[in-house]
Coordinates of C-alpha atoms and ligand atoms in Angstrom, one line a residue:
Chain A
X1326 CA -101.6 -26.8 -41.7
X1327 CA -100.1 -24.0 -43.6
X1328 CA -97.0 -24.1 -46.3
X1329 CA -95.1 -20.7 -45.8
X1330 CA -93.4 -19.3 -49.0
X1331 CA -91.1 -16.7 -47.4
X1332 CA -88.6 -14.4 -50.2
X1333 CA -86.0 -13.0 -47.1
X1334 CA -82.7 -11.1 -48.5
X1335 CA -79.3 -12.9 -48.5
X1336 CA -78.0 -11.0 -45.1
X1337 CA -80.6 -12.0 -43.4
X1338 CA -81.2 -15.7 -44.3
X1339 CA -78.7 -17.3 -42.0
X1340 CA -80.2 -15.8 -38.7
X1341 CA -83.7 -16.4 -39.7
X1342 CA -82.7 -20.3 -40.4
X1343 CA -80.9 -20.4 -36.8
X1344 CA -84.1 -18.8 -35.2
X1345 CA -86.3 -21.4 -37.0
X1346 CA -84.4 -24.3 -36.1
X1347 CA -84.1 -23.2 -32.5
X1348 CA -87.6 -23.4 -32.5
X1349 CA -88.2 -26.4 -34.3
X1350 CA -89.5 -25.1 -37.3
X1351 CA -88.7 -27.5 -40.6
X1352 CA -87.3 -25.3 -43.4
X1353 CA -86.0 -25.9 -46.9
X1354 CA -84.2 -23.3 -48.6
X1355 CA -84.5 -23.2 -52.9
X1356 CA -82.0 -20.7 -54.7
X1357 CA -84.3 -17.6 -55.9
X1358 CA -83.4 -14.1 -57.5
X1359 CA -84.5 -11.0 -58.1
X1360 CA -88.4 -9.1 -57.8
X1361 CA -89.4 -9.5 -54.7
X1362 CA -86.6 -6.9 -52.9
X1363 CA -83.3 -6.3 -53.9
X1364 CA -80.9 -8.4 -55.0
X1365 CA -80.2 -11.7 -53.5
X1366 CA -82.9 -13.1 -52.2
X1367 CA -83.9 -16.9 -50.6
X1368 CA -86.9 -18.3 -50.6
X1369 CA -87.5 -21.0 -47.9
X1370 CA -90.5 -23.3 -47.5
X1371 CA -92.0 -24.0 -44.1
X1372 CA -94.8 -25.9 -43.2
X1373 CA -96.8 -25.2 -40.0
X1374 CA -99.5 -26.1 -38.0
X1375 CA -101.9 -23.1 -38.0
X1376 CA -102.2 -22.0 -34.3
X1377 CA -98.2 -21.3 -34.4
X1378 CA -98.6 -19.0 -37.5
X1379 CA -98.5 -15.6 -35.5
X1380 CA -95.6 -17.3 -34.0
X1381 CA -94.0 -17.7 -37.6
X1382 CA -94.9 -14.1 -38.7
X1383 CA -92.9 -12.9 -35.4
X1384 CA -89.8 -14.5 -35.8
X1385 CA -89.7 -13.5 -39.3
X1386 CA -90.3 -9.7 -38.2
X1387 CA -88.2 -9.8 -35.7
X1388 CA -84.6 -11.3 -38.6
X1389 CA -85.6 -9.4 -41.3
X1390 CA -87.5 -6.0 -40.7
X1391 CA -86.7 -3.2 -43.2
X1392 CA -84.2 -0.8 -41.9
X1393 CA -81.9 1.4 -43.0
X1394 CA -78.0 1.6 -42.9
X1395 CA -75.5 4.4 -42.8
X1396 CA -73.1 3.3 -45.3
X1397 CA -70.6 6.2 -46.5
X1398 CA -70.1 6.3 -50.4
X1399 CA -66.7 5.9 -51.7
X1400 CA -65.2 8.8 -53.7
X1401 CA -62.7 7.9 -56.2
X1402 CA -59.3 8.8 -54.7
X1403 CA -57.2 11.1 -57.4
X1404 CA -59.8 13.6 -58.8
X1405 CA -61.6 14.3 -56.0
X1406 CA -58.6 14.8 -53.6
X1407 CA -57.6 13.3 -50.6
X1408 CA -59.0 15.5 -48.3
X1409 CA -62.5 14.9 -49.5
X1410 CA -65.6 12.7 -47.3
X1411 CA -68.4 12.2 -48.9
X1412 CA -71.7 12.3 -46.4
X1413 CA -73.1 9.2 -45.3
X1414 CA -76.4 7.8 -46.8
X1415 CA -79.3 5.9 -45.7
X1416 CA -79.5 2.5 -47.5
X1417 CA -82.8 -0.2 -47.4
X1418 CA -82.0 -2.7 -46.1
X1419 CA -84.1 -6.1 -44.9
X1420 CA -87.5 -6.9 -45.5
X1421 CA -89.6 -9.9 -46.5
X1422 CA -93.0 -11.3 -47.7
X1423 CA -94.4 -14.2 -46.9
X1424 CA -97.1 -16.4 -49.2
X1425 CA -99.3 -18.3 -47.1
X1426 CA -101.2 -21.2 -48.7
X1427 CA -103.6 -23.9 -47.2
X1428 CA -102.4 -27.6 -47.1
X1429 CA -105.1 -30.1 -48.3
X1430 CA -102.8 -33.1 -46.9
X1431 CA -98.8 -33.3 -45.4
X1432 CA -97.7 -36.6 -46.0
X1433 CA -94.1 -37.9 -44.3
X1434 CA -93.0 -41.3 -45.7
Chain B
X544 CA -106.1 -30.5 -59.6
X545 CA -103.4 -30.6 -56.7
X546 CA -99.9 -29.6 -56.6
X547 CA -97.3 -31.8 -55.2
X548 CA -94.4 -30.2 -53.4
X549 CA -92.2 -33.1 -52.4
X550 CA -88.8 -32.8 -50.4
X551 CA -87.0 -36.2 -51.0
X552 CA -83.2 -36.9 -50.7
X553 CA -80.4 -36.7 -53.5
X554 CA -79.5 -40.1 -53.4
X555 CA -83.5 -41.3 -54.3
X556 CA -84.4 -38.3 -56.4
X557 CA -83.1 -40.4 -59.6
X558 CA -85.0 -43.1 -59.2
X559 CA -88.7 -41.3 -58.4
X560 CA -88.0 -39.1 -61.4
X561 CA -87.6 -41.9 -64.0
X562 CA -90.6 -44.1 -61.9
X563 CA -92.7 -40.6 -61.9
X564 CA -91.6 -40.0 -65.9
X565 CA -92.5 -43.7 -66.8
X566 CA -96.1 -43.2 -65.4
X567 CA -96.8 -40.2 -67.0
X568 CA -96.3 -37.5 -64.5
X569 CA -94.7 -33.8 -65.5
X570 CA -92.1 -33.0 -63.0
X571 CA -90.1 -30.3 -62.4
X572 CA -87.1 -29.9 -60.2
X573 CA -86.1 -27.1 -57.7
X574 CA -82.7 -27.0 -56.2
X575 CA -83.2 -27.2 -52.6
X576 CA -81.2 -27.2 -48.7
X577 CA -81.5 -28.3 -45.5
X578 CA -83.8 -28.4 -42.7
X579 CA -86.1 -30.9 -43.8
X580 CA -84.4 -34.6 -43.9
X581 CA -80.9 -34.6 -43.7
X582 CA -78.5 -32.8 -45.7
X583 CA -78.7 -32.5 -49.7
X584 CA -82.2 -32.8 -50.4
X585 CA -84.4 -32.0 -53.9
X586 CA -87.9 -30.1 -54.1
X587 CA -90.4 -31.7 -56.7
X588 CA -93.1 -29.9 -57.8
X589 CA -95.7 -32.3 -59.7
X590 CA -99.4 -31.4 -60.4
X591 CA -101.6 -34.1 -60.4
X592 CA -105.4 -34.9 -61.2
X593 CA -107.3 -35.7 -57.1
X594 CA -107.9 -39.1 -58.9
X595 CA -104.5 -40.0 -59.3
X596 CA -103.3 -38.5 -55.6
X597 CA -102.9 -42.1 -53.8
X598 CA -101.2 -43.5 -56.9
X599 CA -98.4 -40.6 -56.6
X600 CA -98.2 -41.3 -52.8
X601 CA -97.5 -45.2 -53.0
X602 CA -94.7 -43.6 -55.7
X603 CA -93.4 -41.6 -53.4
X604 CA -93.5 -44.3 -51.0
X605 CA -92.3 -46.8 -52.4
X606 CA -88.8 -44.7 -53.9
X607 CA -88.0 -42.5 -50.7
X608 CA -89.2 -44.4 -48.1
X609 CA -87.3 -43.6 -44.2
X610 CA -84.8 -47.3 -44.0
X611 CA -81.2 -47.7 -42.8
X612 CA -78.4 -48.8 -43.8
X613 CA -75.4 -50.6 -41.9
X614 CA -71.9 -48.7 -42.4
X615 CA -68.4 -49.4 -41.4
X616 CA -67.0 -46.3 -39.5
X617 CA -63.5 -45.6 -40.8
X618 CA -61.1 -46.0 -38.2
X619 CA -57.8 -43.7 -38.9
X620 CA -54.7 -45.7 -39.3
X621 CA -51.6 -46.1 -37.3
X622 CA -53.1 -44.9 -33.9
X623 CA -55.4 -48.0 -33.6
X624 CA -53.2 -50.4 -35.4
X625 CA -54.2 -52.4 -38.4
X626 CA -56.0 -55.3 -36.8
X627 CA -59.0 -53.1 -35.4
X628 CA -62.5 -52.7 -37.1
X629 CA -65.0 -51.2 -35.9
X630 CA -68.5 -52.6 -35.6
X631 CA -71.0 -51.3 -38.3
X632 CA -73.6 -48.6 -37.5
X633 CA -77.3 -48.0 -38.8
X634 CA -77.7 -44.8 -40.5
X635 CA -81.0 -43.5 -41.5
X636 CA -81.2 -42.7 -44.9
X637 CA -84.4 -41.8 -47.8
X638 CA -87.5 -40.3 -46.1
X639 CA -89.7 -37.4 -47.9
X640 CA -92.1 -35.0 -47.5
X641 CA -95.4 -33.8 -49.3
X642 CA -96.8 -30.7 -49.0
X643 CA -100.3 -31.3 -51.5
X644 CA -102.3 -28.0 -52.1
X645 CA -105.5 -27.0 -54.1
X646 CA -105.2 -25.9 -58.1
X647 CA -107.4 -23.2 -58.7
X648 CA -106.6 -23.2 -62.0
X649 CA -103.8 -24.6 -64.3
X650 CA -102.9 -23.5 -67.1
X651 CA -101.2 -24.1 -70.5
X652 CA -100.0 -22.5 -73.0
Chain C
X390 CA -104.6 -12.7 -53.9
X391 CA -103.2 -15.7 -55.5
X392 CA -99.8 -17.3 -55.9
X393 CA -98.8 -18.1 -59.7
X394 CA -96.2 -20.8 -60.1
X395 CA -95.2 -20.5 -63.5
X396 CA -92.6 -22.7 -65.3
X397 CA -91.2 -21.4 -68.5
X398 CA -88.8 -21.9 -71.3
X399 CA -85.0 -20.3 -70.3
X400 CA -84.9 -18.5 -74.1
X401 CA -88.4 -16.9 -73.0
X402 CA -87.6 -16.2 -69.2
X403 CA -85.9 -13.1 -69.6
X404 CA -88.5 -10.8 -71.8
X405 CA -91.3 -12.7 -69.9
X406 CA -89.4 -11.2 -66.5
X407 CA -88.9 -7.4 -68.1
X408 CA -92.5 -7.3 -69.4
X409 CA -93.9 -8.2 -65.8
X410 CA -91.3 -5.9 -64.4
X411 CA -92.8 -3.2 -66.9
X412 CA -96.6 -3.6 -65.6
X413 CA -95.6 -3.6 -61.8
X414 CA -95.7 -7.5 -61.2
X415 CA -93.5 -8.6 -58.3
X416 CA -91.6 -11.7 -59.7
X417 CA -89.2 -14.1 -57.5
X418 CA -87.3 -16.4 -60.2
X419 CA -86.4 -19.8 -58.7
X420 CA -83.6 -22.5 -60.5
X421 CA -85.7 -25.4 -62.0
X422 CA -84.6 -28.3 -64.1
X423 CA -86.6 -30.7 -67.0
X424 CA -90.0 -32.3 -66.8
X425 CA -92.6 -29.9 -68.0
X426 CA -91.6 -28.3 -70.8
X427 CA -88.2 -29.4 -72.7
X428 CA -84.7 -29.1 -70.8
X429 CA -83.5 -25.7 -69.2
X430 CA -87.0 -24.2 -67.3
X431 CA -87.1 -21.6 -65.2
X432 CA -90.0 -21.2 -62.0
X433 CA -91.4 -18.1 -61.6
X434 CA -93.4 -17.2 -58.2
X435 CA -95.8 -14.3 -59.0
X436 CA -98.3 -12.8 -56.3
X437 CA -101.2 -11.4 -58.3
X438 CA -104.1 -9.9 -57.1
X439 CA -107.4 -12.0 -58.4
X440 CA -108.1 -9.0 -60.2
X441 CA -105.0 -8.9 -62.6
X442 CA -104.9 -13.0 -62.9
X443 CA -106.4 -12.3 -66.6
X444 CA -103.7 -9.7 -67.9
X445 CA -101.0 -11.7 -65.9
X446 CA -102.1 -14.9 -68.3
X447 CA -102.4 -12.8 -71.4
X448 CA -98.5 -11.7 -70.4
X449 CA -97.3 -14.9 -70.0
X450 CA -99.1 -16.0 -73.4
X451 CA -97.7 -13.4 -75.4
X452 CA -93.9 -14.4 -74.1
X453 CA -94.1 -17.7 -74.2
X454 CA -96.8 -19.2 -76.5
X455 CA -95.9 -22.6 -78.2
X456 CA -94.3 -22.3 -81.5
X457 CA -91.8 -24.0 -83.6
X458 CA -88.6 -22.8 -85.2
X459 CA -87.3 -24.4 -88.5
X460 CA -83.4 -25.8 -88.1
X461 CA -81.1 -27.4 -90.2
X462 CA -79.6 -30.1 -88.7
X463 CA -75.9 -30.4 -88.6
X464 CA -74.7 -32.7 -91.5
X465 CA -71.1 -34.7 -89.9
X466 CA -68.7 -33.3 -92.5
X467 CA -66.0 -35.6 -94.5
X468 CA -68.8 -38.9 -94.3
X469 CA -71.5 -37.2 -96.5
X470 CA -69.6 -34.9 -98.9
X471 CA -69.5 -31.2 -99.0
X472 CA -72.0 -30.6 -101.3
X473 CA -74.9 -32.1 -99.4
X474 CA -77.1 -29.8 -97.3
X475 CA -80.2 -31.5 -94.8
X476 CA -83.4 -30.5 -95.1
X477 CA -84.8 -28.3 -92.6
X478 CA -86.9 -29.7 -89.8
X479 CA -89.3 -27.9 -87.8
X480 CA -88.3 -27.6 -83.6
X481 CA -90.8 -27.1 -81.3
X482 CA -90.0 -24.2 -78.4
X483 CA -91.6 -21.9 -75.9
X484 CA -94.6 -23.0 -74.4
X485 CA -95.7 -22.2 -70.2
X486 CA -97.5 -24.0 -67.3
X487 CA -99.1 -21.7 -65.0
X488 CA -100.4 -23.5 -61.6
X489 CA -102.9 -20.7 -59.6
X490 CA -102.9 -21.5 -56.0
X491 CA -104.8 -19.2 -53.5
X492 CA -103.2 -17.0 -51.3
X493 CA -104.8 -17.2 -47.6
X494 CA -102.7 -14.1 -46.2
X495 CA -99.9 -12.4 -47.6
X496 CA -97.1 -10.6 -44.9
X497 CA -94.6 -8.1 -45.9
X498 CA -92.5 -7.0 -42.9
Ligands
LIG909 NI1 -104.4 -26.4 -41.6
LIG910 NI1 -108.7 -30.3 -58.3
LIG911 NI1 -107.4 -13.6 -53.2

């Protein structure tokens, strides 16, 4: 058995847990910050038997792959004038690492 | 050395903590979620010498083990009239998990 | 590559996090509460290559190393008179607990 330490962003936390738990995946999810990616971060333990690990590694690819997003700054209305757009830019977005460690003995009481 | 990650409920994290203090182990507390157990659980992490493994276990064991406990549904008033009570239900409560993995090293300072 | 779980004094946590920033360490900071270490710890996951485990201990050293701070301890005014001052007593603070735990495979997606 393996105990996955997975650091996902916020955004993508809540469809990564749905995926999991559709697929009967046990996770717990500890409050984390900062490092590891940007800002808001979540690091959730899950323990799995090793021949489903490549299945693990997929679903977390598949919820939290970098990409990039158009987002269009905002220019301070006044000075600039009202006309103005700035151009869009490409923002990182996504992304995860995963620890994987060995587990010498699971134990459910 | 091992470390201990154990996922135990809220309601018995009190009374491992002060058993775990009283026999000498150092315990540290992460705030944790879902998925494994029920809702409102508490990560543990606790290193321990191989010697003392089982003794931790029984611990463990012995404060979180899986029981359940009869409660009295609330029946909203009015609509059923006063008279009614509902029969008791079991609800599972306590339970925990251990994840135990090697310590290459551990260190102090 | 190994996984560092370190747990260390709040007053320490934030120089200890800017001079791992500084030399390129990837740092995930995780909410932790009492046991090791006096109240108010923070847990620090740190993937290290085996490499840099030395320098990584010889960063966390130089943060956090025990020491002791001299206070005076607050006298209750009106009971003991105005002119009396308490002797300074020596505090102890700082201090760190690194567990090293090997890292089978690490995944960044
Ligand atoms: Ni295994
Ligand atoms: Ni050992
Ligand atoms: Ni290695």
């Amino acid at each position: 058995m393996k105990l996955v330490l997975a650091i996902v962003q916020d955004a993508d936390t809540p469809g990564l847990m749905r995926s999991l738990s559709e697929q009967g995946y046990e996770v717990t999810k500890l409050a984390s910050t900062g490092g590891f990616l940007r800002e808001g971060n979540t690091t959730l333990m899950i323990g799995v038997q090793d021949e489903r690990l490549p299945h693990l590694k997929t679903l977390v690819a598949q919820n939290c792959r970098s990409r990039s997003r158009l987002v269009t700054p905002s220019v301070p209305m006044g000075e600039q004038g009202e006309g103005l757009v700035a151009d869009p830019v490409e923002v990182p977005v996504g992304g995860a690492v995963m620890f994987v460690v060995n587990v010498d003995e699971f134990v459910r009481v």
